[in-house]
């Protein structure tokens, strides 16, 4: 495995529980498992429905999308509504910051409107960390995608999907095919798989679409898809964006499909019960053949439903941790008060300057 | 005023001097160094500097002084004050002011402001091309006449090889050193962090080593063809240092410098997305850092600079990639150098040379030393003083330093410029 | 502190007798047990009364009124109501009626599913005098005083024991 690069973790509160959800890096197995288990609890096993629950009633959640995305924003809005929170969504491209208000001023103005949580999507890597550093102590930040760095809720829903169909992520061989270099989803998926102890994580694609140091991320690089898919349990296809052709990173979609497209023939190289995933939207005939996308091993459509439950779980856990921390603090405070008053009463007996002693 | 400073450890690389002795100053000039006062010298004032060091006022080859224009925080007045607080008495300011220093008028403006501030010697660097745009040559002769000590493109290296060739050939005739930053903008590809394991992991746009080395390769060839004295500024990679060493071996008249922060920090410091570590060129790998330290030790690197960039608070209060690159570094140039001496085994004379004799040679100027008759520009150091850098105590208008909170041993106590005390540390 | 086992079967029998004499049983009622203790009790009652419609299970973790103090319950599972709530006569079953907060949560959740025609509350034990909210039980197996605590374990066998404290709890 790769050498561990340690980084400070601003995501956890004093009790080691999640306060901001910025990246999966630095979280432990139990943090992720708690999210998956909680997501499970929102879904009715017989009907697959997600019922509305009142736990975040009275809380205000603001969706700040500096990078537009109707799909992701809608999913978050639905999840927030299912938790009975009050929701406000801001499409920042058209609002204040374009008029020259600084990023932090925008944030602080919104915070003054009693926001409890910000769900933020931004084009710069590290943006969520930046916001988390500057919010008030009682406000929480959830990263809905920052630059090429992380998209942790998406990765969690992918883990949920794997768990649903494979029982557990532990010990699985997972292949990720496509543009890894530019993908924040893949970076988060790799972290999730590694924390949940997948046996092996492979990245497959042309070198121009791979990060320069895959081993630092704990993955094995394969430039040959046939070799890369051999005996894997899970195949995750990643979307190829048009900009990659125009930036001279790959010649054409046709060539990409020839070299790396997931066909039935290539799928057969994986384990017979391997599942095929894709965060969507899929490019048929570019990343994946229709026969595979619509085939029995594909779980692509289910991924969407799970997305709501997983996002509900993350938000519920963050607010739950905050409540427990507040409770813990008030218990500590009253304990200290007790000790103080005990000490005071002891002091009363031993010494007390009398008025007559003052000259 | 006639001042005698007694019993100090006087260190002057130009004179190969490292002795405990006395320094005598008269009418703004060095009158003598030795155990006895020069003939006819009667001190008005005597100072006991037992346990202290005296160094020539440092020369910083690259520091932005905030004006003209609003690109940076501060002014020539405030930033020269910051310089002398760091023991620096001569500063080169690059041409990326607003307006760009590509004309006599701007050069004279800078010098006038510097004279008004009367705090340190400001040496303007003129632009190689008009507006720094890399297309039309600037009036290099006029710039030299006005007082520019060198020519450069600041952080906007000429991308077009033909234009670069012409600029160098024209500059040869002016007998001014050309200072070159090596960066191929296309390979840099808007990268904000070193292309390595950290940028891979954090998804930060990557700036590969080749953006520096391929540009350096091109420039070395063009420099050789033009036969010009060239100085390569703020190198950051191990490979670049190798290439400079090779070029020197082959007898090319080239020199180079590195920014002091590149000798202490690496890509690992970027892990928390702290925009105070956003610099250009980016903080590179540990191996690069070690190669830079080695290059300084063995003389391949001729000078160390602060690469001072004073910024407004808002310029750093942004996500990493959106923030402006740069460190407010005048006040930490010497302390960080001393840290290399104390903790990394760098020889003290080499360290001092890199900010005195070294840069003086690069510029071809007779400064940065304490020879008799030279301007009394020097700083008095308390080598034992332990202190912590705090933003409240920083003199520069730019407080953007990742070294805030760092502990240092060795502090500037006083700085003299042209025989006048221009800085006194109130904390000692 | 002393523990006293109570015959659960006796309680169940008592409840079944009382229920059968109620007109609600002729209206095709639907039974819902509140997880976890109430679900065990409801399981037994459902069997004993030979009810036709399947048993519903309600998990009230998300409806508790103390989320801002204690956060999420780690053992929460989704509720499972296999029929429509609208216009139904619901028999709501729990193990113990104490402060009434659990019943409040259960009713809120039921009403989020739909509008029942009526709700009849059945508990194994009624801890009288401990109410913090104005609820009453319609059918109970046994009443005890407030300061006694009940321990229920299950599902098989269903065991109920009484814990008597020597002094009144504040």
Short mmCIF file of C-alpha atoms in Angstrom, two decimals, chain A residues 5-11 22-23 25 124-134 146 149, chain B residues 193 197-199 201-204 265-278 283 316 318-321 323 402:
data_model
loop_
_atom_site.label_atom_id
_atom_site.label_comp_id
_atom_site.label_asym_id
_atom_site.label_seq_id
_atom_site.Cartn_x
_atom_site.Cartn_y
_atom_site.Cartn_z
CA UNK A 5 0.31 11.14 3.92
CA UNK A 6 -0.96 12.55 7.17
CA UNK A 7 -3.02 15.71 7.16
CA UNK A 8 -4.73 17.67 9.94
CA UNK A 9 -8.43 16.83 10.23
CA UNK A 10 -10.65 19.88 10.76
CA UNK A 11 -13.74 17.71 10.22
CA UNK A 22 -15.46 17.78 3.60
CA UNK A 23 -13.56 14.71 2.44
CA UNK A 25 -9.58 11.46 3.97
CA UNK A 124 -11.76 25.19 -6.61
CA UNK A 125 -10.13 22.24 -4.86
CA UNK A 126 -10.03 23.01 -1.17
CA UNK A 127 -13.01 25.38 -1.23
CA UNK A 128 -15.00 23.35 1.31
CA UNK A 129 -12.03 23.35 3.69
CA UNK A 130 -11.77 27.10 3.25
CA UNK A 131 -15.43 27.63 4.15
CA UNK A 132 -15.21 25.27 7.11
CA UNK A 133 -12.35 27.36 8.49
CA UNK A 134 -14.39 30.52 8.45
CA UNK A 146 -14.89 20.99 -4.69
CA UNK A 149 -10.56 17.24 -4.87
CA UNK B 193 0.82 23.06 -6.68
CA UNK B 197 1.75 12.91 -4.67
CA UNK B 198 0.20 15.84 -2.81
CA UNK B 199 -1.41 17.48 -5.85
CA UNK B 201 -4.19 13.38 -3.71
CA UNK B 202 -5.70 16.81 -3.23
CA UNK B 203 -6.82 17.27 -6.83
CA UNK B 204 -5.00 20.59 -7.11
CA UNK B 265 9.07 24.25 3.00
CA UNK B 266 7.89 21.53 0.62
CA UNK B 267 4.72 20.23 -1.03
CA UNK B 268 3.82 18.50 2.24
CA UNK B 269 2.98 21.91 3.65
CA UNK B 270 0.19 22.28 1.12
CA UNK B 271 -1.74 19.33 2.56
CA UNK B 272 -4.11 21.46 4.63
CA UNK B 273 -5.05 23.75 1.71
CA UNK B 274 -3.64 26.71 3.68
CA UNK B 275 -3.36 29.51 1.11
CA UNK B 276 -0.39 31.02 2.97
CA UNK B 277 1.61 28.21 1.38
CA UNK B 278 0.45 29.16 -2.11
CA UNK B 283 6.66 24.34 -3.01
CA UNK B 316 -5.30 35.14 0.81
CA UNK B 318 -9.85 32.53 -0.68
CA UNK B 319 -9.74 28.84 -1.58
CA UNK B 320 -6.15 27.78 -2.30
CA UNK B 321 -6.16 28.02 -6.09
CA UNK B 323 -5.72 33.04 -3.64
CA UNK B 402 3.21 31.03 6.83
#
